[in-house]
């Protein structure tokens, strides 16, 4: 409200909160049920948009929305539908709810990606300093070592073999790179073997010269 009172965002936010509370309450009339059917899908869209605007945890956003959706539908189903009209209304409402709340292929893929990113974030948390990582930068490959992890800022700093800073990545950026195969964690033994192979080849060339 203080930031921009002309757009009435404060009033809109209050209305969303009121709608959420109302949708979780028992429904007492056919009018209430019809209002719920219209309000709940819009409410979920508003919540998703609002959470994205405030940069809510992207890794758990879909899980949070799924939990809200489940709670809303369960609250709706907890109402008693005694008469035939009420029963028919319930079946009709259920089909509409499912139609509105069924995740699209894109949303399912996003949820899957978020789950995979979460795994990579956990991997990064366990990654020891000194680990070598190979990054794909356009057509080039950059191999550098994890030098520092700044937990307060969620930043990883990488250096080259001379100890000079090469890259700086947030944990989420690094997780996305790992997910998209734009970054590969190298095994120490593999790096050593490759280095020894290069040294051996170089010595052989010098000996034959």
Short mmCIF file of C-alpha atoms in Angstrom, two decimals:
data_model
loop_
_atom_site.label_atom_id
_atom_site.label_comp_id
_atom_site.label_asym_id
_atom_site.label_seq_id
_atom_site.Cartn_x
_atom_site.Cartn_y
_atom_site.Cartn_z
CA UNK A 1 0.00 0.00 0.00
CA UNK A 2 2.83 2.39 0.92
CA UNK A 3 4.74 1.45 -2.24
CA UNK A 4 1.91 2.20 -4.65
CA UNK A 5 -1.50 2.99 -3.22
CA UNK A 6 -2.91 3.82 -6.68
CA UNK A 7 -2.88 0.21 -7.86
CA UNK A 8 -4.77 -0.99 -4.78
CA UNK A 9 -2.48 -4.00 -4.43
CA UNK A 10 -3.03 -3.98 -0.68
CA UNK A 11 -6.80 -4.33 -1.07
CA UNK A 12 -6.36 -7.04 -3.70
CA UNK A 13 -3.98 -8.97 -1.43
CA UNK A 14 -6.44 -8.73 1.47
CA UNK A 15 -9.22 -10.01 -0.79
CA UNK A 16 -7.09 -13.01 -1.84
CA UNK A 17 -6.46 -13.85 1.83
CA UNK A 18 -10.19 -13.54 2.58
CA UNK A 19 -11.08 -15.74 -0.39
CA UNK A 20 -8.61 -18.40 0.75
CA UNK A 21 -10.10 -18.46 4.25
CA UNK A 22 -13.65 -18.50 2.86
CA UNK A 23 -12.93 -21.42 0.50
CA UNK A 24 -11.72 -23.49 3.45
CA UNK A 25 -14.97 -22.99 5.40
CA UNK A 26 -18.01 -25.31 5.30
CA UNK A 27 -20.46 -24.48 2.51
CA UNK A 28 -24.09 -24.04 3.54
CA UNK A 29 -25.96 -23.41 0.32
CA UNK A 30 -26.03 -24.15 -3.38
CA UNK A 31 -25.06 -20.52 -3.97
CA UNK A 32 -21.97 -20.98 -1.79
CA UNK A 33 -20.96 -24.08 -3.74
CA UNK A 34 -21.30 -22.32 -7.08
CA UNK A 35 -19.30 -19.38 -5.73
CA UNK A 36 -16.58 -21.78 -4.55
CA UNK A 37 -16.36 -23.40 -8.00
CA UNK A 38 -15.79 -19.99 -9.59
CA UNK A 39 -13.49 -18.62 -6.87
CA UNK A 40 -11.10 -21.52 -6.13
CA UNK A 41 -9.42 -21.81 -9.58
CA UNK A 42 -8.92 -18.03 -9.76
CA UNK A 43 -7.59 -18.08 -6.21
CA UNK A 44 -4.89 -20.62 -7.08
CA UNK A 45 -3.80 -18.52 -10.07
CA UNK A 46 -3.60 -15.40 -7.89
CA UNK A 47 -1.62 -17.24 -5.22
CA UNK A 48 0.82 -18.61 -7.79
CA UNK A 49 1.30 -15.18 -9.37
CA UNK A 50 1.74 -13.52 -5.99
CA UNK A 51 4.27 -16.08 -4.75
CA UNK A 52 6.27 -15.70 -7.96
CA UNK A 53 6.22 -11.90 -7.60
CA UNK A 54 7.79 -12.09 -4.14
CA UNK A 55 10.39 -14.63 -5.36
CA UNK A 56 9.02 -17.45 -3.24
CA UNK A 57 11.31 -20.51 -3.15
CA UNK A 58 11.20 -21.68 -6.76
CA UNK A 59 12.23 -25.21 -5.77
CA UNK A 60 9.16 -25.74 -3.61
CA UNK A 61 6.60 -23.46 -5.30
CA UNK A 62 4.80 -26.26 -7.17
CA UNK A 63 4.76 -28.42 -4.02
CA UNK A 64 3.26 -25.54 -2.03
CA UNK A 65 0.57 -24.91 -4.65
CA UNK A 66 -0.20 -28.63 -4.79
CA UNK A 67 -0.62 -28.68 -0.99
CA UNK A 68 -2.97 -25.68 -1.16
CA UNK A 69 -4.94 -27.28 -4.00
CA UNK A 70 -5.27 -30.54 -2.05
CA UNK A 71 -6.46 -28.70 1.07
CA UNK A 72 -9.03 -26.73 -0.93
CA UNK A 73 -10.48 -29.74 -2.71
CA UNK A 74 -10.54 -31.74 0.53
CA UNK A 75 -12.40 -28.91 2.28
CA UNK A 76 -14.94 -28.88 -0.56
CA UNK A 77 -15.40 -32.65 -0.38
CA UNK A 78 -15.89 -32.53 3.40
CA UNK A 79 -19.24 -30.81 2.92
CA UNK A 80 -22.32 -32.96 3.35
CA UNK A 81 -24.35 -33.52 0.17
CA UNK A 82 -27.57 -35.14 1.30
CA UNK A 83 -30.16 -34.49 -1.36
CA UNK A 84 -30.08 -35.76 -4.93
CA UNK A 85 -29.61 -32.19 -6.13
CA UNK A 86 -26.69 -31.74 -3.75
CA UNK A 87 -25.17 -35.03 -4.89
CA UNK A 88 -25.46 -34.03 -8.54
CA UNK A 89 -24.00 -30.65 -7.70
CA UNK A 90 -21.07 -32.33 -5.98
CA UNK A 91 -20.34 -34.56 -8.99
CA UNK A 92 -20.59 -31.61 -11.35
CA UNK A 93 -18.36 -29.50 -9.13
CA UNK A 94 -15.81 -32.30 -8.82
CA UNK A 95 -15.47 -32.59 -12.59
CA UNK A 96 -15.01 -28.81 -12.90
CA UNK A 97 -12.47 -28.79 -10.07
CA UNK A 98 -10.48 -31.58 -11.69
CA UNK A 99 -10.60 -29.82 -15.05
CA UNK A 100 -9.26 -26.61 -13.53
CA UNK A 101 -6.69 -28.22 -11.25
CA UNK A 102 -5.21 -30.89 -13.51
CA UNK A 103 -1.56 -30.08 -14.07
CA UNK A 104 -0.54 -29.51 -17.66
CA UNK A 105 2.41 -31.33 -19.21
CA UNK A 106 4.45 -28.15 -18.80
CA UNK A 107 3.56 -27.86 -15.11
CA UNK A 108 4.43 -31.51 -14.52
CA UNK A 109 7.77 -30.98 -16.24
CA UNK A 110 8.41 -27.91 -14.10
CA UNK A 111 7.65 -29.89 -10.96
CA UNK A 112 10.00 -32.65 -12.13
CA UNK A 113 12.73 -30.11 -12.91
CA UNK A 114 12.28 -28.51 -9.50
CA UNK A 115 12.67 -31.91 -7.86
CA UNK A 116 15.85 -32.57 -9.85
CA UNK A 117 17.21 -29.11 -8.98
CA UNK A 118 16.57 -29.85 -5.32
CA UNK A 119 18.70 -33.00 -5.62
CA UNK A 120 21.51 -31.01 -7.23
CA UNK A 121 21.27 -28.32 -4.54
CA UNK A 122 21.71 -31.01 -1.90
CA UNK A 123 24.69 -32.36 -3.86
CA UNK A 124 26.25 -28.89 -3.98
CA UNK A 125 25.83 -28.52 -0.20
CA UNK A 126 27.85 -31.73 0.24
CA UNK A 127 30.45 -30.82 -2.39
CA UNK A 128 33.89 -30.47 -0.73
CA UNK A 129 36.18 -27.55 -1.47
CA UNK A 130 38.81 -28.45 -4.01
CA UNK A 131 36.35 -30.30 -6.26
CA UNK A 132 36.99 -29.77 -9.96
CA UNK A 133 34.10 -28.89 -12.25
CA UNK A 134 34.06 -28.60 -16.03
CA UNK A 135 31.77 -25.90 -17.45
CA UNK A 136 30.54 -25.60 -21.03
CA UNK A 137 30.78 -21.97 -22.14
CA UNK A 138 29.38 -21.71 -25.66
CA UNK A 139 31.84 -23.79 -27.71
CA UNK A 140 34.58 -23.79 -25.06
CA UNK A 141 35.10 -25.83 -21.92
CA UNK A 142 36.38 -24.32 -18.70
CA UNK A 143 37.78 -26.52 -15.98
CA UNK A 144 38.05 -24.92 -12.55
CA UNK A 145 38.16 -25.79 -8.88
CA UNK A 146 35.62 -25.00 -6.17
CA UNK A 147 37.50 -22.63 -3.90
CA UNK A 148 34.89 -21.03 -1.64
CA UNK A 149 31.26 -21.52 -0.65
CA UNK A 150 29.57 -18.44 0.80
CA UNK A 151 26.57 -19.94 2.57
CA UNK A 152 25.16 -16.55 3.58
CA UNK A 153 24.88 -15.48 -0.08
CA UNK A 154 24.46 -19.00 -1.56
CA UNK A 155 27.45 -18.34 -3.84
CA UNK A 156 30.15 -20.72 -5.07
CA UNK A 157 33.49 -19.32 -6.23
CA UNK A 158 35.71 -21.23 -8.65
CA UNK A 159 39.40 -20.68 -9.43
CA UNK A 160 41.69 -21.89 -12.22
CA UNK A 161 44.79 -24.02 -11.72
CA UNK A 162 46.79 -20.86 -10.94
CA UNK A 163 44.42 -20.04 -8.07
CA UNK A 164 42.86 -17.07 -9.86
CA UNK A 165 39.09 -16.53 -9.75
CA UNK A 166 37.41 -17.91 -12.88
CA UNK A 167 33.72 -18.10 -12.12
CA UNK A 168 31.15 -17.12 -9.54
CA UNK A 169 27.85 -19.00 -9.42
CA UNK A 170 24.88 -18.98 -7.12
CA UNK A 171 23.95 -22.44 -5.89
CA UNK A 172 20.76 -22.33 -7.96
CA UNK A 173 22.70 -21.35 -11.10
CA UNK A 174 25.15 -24.18 -10.50
CA UNK A 175 22.28 -26.62 -9.90
CA UNK A 176 20.69 -25.58 -13.20
CA UNK A 177 24.04 -25.99 -14.98
CA UNK A 178 24.39 -29.50 -13.57
CA UNK A 179 20.80 -30.34 -14.53
CA UNK A 180 21.31 -29.14 -18.12
CA UNK A 181 24.71 -30.85 -18.36
CA UNK A 182 26.39 -27.47 -18.78
CA UNK A 183 28.56 -28.40 -15.81
CA UNK A 184 30.10 -31.74 -14.91
CA UNK A 185 31.68 -32.64 -11.58
CA UNK A 186 35.01 -34.31 -12.32
CA UNK A 187 36.47 -37.14 -10.29
CA UNK A 188 39.86 -36.34 -8.82
CA UNK A 189 41.33 -39.61 -10.10
CA UNK A 190 40.20 -38.90 -13.65
CA UNK A 191 41.82 -35.45 -13.58
CA UNK A 192 45.07 -36.92 -12.26
CA UNK A 193 45.11 -39.64 -14.95
CA UNK A 194 44.54 -37.08 -17.70
CA UNK A 195 47.27 -34.82 -16.32
CA UNK A 196 49.73 -37.72 -16.14
CA UNK A 197 48.81 -38.78 -19.67
CA UNK A 198 49.56 -35.27 -20.96
CA UNK A 199 52.88 -35.14 -19.12
CA UNK A 200 53.85 -38.60 -20.47
CA UNK A 201 52.93 -37.62 -24.03
CA UNK A 202 54.91 -34.40 -23.74
CA UNK A 203 57.98 -36.23 -22.46
CA UNK A 204 57.77 -38.79 -25.27
CA UNK A 205 57.62 -35.98 -27.86
CA UNK A 206 60.65 -34.28 -26.34
CA UNK A 207 62.58 -37.57 -26.18
CA UNK A 208 61.91 -38.31 -29.85
CA UNK A 209 62.87 -34.79 -30.98
#
